[in-house]
C-alpha positions as a Python dict, from the first residue, in 0.01 Angstrom:
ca = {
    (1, 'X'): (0, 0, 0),
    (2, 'X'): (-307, 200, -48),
    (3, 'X'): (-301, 605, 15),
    (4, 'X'): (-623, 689, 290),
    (5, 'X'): (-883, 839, 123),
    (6, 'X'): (-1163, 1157, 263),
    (7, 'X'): (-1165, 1480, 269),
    (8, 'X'): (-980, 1761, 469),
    (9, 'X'): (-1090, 2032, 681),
    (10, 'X'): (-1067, 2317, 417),
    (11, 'X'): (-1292, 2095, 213),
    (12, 'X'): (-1552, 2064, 471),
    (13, 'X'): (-1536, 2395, 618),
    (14, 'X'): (-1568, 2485, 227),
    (15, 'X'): (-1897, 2240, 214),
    (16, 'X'): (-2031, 2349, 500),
    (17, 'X'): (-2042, 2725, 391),
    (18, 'X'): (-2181, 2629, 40),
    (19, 'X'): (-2489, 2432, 187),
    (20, 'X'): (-2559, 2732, 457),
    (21, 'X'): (-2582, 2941, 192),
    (22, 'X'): (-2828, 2765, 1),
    (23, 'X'): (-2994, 2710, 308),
    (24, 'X'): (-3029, 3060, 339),
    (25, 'X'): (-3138, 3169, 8),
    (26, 'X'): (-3390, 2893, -1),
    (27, 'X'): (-3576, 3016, 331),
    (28, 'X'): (-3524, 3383, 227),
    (29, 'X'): (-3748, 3255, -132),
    (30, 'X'): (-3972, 3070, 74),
    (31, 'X'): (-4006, 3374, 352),
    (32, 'X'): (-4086, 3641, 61),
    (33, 'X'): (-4343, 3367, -146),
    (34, 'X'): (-4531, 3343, 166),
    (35, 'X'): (-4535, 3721, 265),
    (36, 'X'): (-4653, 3758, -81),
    (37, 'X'): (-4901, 3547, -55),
    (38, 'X'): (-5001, 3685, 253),
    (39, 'X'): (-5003, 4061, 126),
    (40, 'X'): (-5213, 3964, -195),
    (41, 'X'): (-5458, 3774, 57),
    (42, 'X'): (-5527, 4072, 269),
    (43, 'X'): (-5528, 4312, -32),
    (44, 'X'): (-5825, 4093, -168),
    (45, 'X'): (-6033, 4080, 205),
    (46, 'X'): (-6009, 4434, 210),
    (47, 'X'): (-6121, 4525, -125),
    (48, 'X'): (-6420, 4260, -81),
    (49, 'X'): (-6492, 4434, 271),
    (50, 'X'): (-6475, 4739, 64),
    (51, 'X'): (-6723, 4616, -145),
    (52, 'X'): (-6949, 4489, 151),
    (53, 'X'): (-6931, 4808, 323),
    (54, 'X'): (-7030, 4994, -19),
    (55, 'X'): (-7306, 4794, -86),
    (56, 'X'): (-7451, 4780, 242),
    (57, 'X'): (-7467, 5225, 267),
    (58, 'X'): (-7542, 5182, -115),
    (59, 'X'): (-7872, 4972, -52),
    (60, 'X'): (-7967, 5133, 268),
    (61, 'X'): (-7931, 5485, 69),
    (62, 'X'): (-8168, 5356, -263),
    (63, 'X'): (-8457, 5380, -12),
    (64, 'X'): (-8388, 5728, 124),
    (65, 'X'): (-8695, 5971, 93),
    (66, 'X'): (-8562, 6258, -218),
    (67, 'X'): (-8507, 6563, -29),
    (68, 'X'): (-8407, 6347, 342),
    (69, 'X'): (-8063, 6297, 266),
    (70, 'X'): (-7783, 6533, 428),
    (71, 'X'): (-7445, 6529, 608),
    (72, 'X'): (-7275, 6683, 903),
    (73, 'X'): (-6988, 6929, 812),
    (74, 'X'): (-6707, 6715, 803),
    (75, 'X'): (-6901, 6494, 520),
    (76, 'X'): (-6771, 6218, 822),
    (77, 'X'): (-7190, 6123, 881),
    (78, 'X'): (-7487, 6070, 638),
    (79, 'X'): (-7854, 6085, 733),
    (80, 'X'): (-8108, 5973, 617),
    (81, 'X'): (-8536, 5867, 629),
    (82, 'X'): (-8633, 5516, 448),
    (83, 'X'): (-8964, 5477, 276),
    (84, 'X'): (-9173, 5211, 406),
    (85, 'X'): (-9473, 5251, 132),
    (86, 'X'): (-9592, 5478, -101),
    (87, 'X'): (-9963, 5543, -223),
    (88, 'X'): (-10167, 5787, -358),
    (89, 'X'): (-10394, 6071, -186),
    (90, 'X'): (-10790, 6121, -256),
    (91, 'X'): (-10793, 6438, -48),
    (92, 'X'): (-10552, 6606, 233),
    (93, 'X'): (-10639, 6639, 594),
    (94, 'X'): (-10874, 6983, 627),
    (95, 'X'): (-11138, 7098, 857),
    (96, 'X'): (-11020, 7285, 1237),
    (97, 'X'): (-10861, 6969, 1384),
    (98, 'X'): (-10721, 6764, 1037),
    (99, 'X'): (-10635, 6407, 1207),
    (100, 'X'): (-10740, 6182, 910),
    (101, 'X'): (-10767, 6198, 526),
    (102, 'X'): (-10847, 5912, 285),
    (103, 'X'): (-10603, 5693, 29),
    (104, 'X'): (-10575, 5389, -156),
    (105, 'X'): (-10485, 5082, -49),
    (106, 'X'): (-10158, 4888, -79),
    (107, 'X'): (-10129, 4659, -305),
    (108, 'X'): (-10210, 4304, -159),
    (109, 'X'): (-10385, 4415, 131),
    (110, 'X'): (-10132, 4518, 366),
    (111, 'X'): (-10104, 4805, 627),
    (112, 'X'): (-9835, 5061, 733),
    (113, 'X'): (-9694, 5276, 968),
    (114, 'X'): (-9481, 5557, 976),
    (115, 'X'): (-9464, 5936, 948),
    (116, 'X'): (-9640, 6057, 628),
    (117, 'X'): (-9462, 6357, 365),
    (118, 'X'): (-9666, 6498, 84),
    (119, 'X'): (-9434, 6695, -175),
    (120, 'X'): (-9126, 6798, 54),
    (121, 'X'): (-8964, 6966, -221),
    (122, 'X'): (-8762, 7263, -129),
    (123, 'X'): (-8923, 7233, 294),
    (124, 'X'): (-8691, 7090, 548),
    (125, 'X'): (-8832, 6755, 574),
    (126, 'X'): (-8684, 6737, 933),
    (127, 'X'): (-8890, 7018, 1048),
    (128, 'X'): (-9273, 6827, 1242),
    (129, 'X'): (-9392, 7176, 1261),
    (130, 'X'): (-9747, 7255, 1078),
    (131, 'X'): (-9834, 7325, 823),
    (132, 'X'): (-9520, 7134, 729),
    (133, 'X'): (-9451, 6827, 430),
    (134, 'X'): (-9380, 6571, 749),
    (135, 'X'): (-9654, 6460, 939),
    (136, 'X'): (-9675, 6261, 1332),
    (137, 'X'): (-9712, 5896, 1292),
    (138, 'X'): (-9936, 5767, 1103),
    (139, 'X'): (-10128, 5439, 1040),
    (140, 'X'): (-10244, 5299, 637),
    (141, 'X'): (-10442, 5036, 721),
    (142, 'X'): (-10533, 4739, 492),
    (143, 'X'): (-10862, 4714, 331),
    (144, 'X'): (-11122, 4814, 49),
    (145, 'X'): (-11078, 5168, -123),
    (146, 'X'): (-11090, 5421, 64),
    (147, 'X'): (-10923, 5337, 345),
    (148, 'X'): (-10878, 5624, 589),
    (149, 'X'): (-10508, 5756, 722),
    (150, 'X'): (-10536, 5838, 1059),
    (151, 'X'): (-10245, 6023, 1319),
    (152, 'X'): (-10162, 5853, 1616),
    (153, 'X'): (-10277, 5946, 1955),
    (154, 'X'): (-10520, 6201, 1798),
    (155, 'X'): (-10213, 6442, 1655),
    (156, 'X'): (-10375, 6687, 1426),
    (157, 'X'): (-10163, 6816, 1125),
    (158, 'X'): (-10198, 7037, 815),
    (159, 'X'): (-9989, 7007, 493),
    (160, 'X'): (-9806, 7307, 333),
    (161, 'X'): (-9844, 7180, -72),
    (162, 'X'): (-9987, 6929, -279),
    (163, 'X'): (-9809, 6651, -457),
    (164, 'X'): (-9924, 6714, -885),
    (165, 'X'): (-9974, 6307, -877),
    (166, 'X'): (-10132, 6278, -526),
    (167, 'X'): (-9805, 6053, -435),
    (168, 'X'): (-9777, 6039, -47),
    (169, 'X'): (-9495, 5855, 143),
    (170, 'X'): (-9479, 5673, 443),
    (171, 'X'): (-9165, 5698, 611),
    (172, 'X'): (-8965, 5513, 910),
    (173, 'X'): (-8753, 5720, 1203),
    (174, 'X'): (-8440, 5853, 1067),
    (175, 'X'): (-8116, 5658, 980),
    (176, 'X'): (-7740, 5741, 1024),
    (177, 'X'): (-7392, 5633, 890),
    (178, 'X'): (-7093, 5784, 1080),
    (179, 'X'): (-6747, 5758, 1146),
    (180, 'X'): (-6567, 5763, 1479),
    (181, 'X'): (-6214, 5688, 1513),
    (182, 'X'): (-6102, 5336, 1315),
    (183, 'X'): (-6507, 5241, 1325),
    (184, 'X'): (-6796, 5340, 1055),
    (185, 'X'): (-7181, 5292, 1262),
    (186, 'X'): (-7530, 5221, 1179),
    (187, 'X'): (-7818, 5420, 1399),
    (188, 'X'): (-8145, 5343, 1362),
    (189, 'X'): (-8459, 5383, 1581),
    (190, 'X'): (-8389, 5760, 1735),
    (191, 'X'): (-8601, 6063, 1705),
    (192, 'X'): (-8589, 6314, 1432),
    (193, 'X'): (-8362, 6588, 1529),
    (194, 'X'): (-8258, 6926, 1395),
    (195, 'X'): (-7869, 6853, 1293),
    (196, 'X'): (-7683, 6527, 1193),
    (197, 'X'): (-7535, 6347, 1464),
    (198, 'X'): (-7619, 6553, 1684),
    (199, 'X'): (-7790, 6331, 1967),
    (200, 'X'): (-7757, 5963, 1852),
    (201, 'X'): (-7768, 5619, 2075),
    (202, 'X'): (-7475, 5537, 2241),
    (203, 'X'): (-7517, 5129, 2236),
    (204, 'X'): (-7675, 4806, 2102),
    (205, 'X'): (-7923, 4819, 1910),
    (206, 'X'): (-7980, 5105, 1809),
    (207, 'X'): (-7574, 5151, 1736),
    (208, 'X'): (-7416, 4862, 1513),
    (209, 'X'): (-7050, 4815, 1388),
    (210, 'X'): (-7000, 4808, 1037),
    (211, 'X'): (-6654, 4792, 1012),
    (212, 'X'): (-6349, 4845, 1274),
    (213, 'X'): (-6047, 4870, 976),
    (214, 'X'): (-6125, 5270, 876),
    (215, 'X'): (-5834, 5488, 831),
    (216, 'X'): (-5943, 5789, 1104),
    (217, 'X'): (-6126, 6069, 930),
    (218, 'X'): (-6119, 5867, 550),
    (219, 'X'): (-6469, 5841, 564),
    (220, 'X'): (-6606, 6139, 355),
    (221, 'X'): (-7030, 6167, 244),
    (222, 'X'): (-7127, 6479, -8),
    (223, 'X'): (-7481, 6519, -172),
    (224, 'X'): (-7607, 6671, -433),
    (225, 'X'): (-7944, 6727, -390),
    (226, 'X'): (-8248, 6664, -625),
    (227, 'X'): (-8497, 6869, -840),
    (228, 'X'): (-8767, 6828, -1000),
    (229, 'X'): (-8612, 6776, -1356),
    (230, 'X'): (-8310, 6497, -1211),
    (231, 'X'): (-8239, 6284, -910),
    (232, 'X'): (-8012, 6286, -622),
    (233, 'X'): (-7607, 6199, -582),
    (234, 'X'): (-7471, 6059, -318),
    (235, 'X'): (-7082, 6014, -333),
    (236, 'X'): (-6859, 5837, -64),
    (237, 'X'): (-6528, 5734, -5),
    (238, 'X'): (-6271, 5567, 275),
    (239, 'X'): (-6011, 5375, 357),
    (240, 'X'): (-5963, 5033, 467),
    (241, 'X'): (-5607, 4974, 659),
    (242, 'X'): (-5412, 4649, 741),
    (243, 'X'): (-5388, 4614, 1122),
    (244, 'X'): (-5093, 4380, 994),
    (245, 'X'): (-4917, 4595, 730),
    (246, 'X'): (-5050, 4875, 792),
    (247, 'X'): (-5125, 4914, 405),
    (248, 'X'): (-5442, 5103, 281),
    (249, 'X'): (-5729, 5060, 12),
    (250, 'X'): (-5886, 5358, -131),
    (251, 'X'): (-6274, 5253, -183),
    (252, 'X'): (-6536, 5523, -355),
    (253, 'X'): (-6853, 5470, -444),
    (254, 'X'): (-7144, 5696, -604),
    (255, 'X'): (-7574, 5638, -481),
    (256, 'X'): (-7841, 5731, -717),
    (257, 'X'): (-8116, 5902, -499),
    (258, 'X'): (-8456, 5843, -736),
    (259, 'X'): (-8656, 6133, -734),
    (260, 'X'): (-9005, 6053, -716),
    (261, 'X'): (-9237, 6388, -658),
}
């Protein structure tokens, strides 16, 4: 007569607690592979949106006039005043009411607007007094040599030194990074004013987002200014945080300001 054959309780009880704890270990492995994953993912987005956000203040920077770029105490905001063109001089506005003075032309025939600066060296460039390096708006127009500079709405103005090349700029309104809270903004299209940040828009589009992932007060601007014999420094640095993690990437970042007299 045959003996019955399977298995007894202890056996299965023994089975059962064997395969739960492979079960276990196997989703623990598969748990800490995918946070892994997950961690090295968001490491890399914020080191490229670190490298976005550089490039973006970097390029905007590399056309700042020499001499335009400064910061607010706290280093947290960075203005500055673009060059639209750059020519050269035949003489400087003079007689009782200077309005005009004559230049040559851009190259392939095109006009410009914009405040004009001759030689701002050691002036405050955000100072439209006169005499005074900054000028009121301004139009280059196109066509044959000479063409004549002229200030808008008959503004007269008188400049406090000569340029040794006869180099004039034209310039756009003033620009400004800045930090508030988590977010870094862009301002654009506001009138020159005496400090940084001290009056700027409040909404689109004149105020754009950058980025929303700052670590609050990260965001750090100095400047060493330029001379005659060597260019300007701008250095910068911040923090990019996880909203997930909460981890943080240190990103810095140094701006060659050419110095063109």
């Amino acid at each position: 007569m045959n003996k019955a054959r399977g298995f007894t309780l202890v056996e299965l009880v023994m089975v059962i607690v064997l395969l739960a704890i492979v079960a276990t270990i196997s989703v623990q492995f598969v748990t800490l592979s995918t946070r892994g994953a997950i961690d090295v993912s968001s490491r890399q987005q914020r080191a490229f949106s670190g490298v976005v956000i550089s490039e973006q203040i970097t390029r905007a920077l590399r056309e700042a006039l020499p001499g335009s770029v400064r910061v607010n105490p706290d280093g947290s905001c960075i203005e500055w005043m673009p060059v639209v063109a750059v020519s050269n001089y035949l003489n400087l506005p003079s007689g009782g009411n200077p309005d005009s003075f004559e230049a040559v032309p851009l190259a392939g025939g095109v006009s410009a607007n914009g405040r004009v600066v001759v030689y701002g060296y050691g002036s405050n460039l955000y100072s439209t007094g006169s005499p005074g390096p900054l000028s009121p708006p301004a139009t280059l127009p196109a066509g044959p040599s000479p063409v004549t500079v002229t200030f808008d709405a008959g503004a007269t103005h008188r400049f406090a030194a000569q340029s040794p090349e006869r180099k004039f700029f034209l310039i756009e309104d003033p620009r400004t990074f800045c930090q508030q809270g988590r977010f870094l903004y862009r301002y654009r299209d506001y009138d020159i004013q005496s400090s940084v940040a001290v009056a700027l828009p409040t909404g689109m589009p004149e105020r754009e987002v950058l980025t929303a992932n700052l670590v609050p007060g990260s965001l750090v601007f100095e400047v060493v200014p330029p001379t005659l014999q060597r260019s300007g420094v701008v250095s910068l640095g911040f923090q990019l945080q996880s909203p997930e993690s909460g981890e943080i990437t240190n990103i810095s970042q140094e701006v060659q300001i050419r110095n063109v007299p």
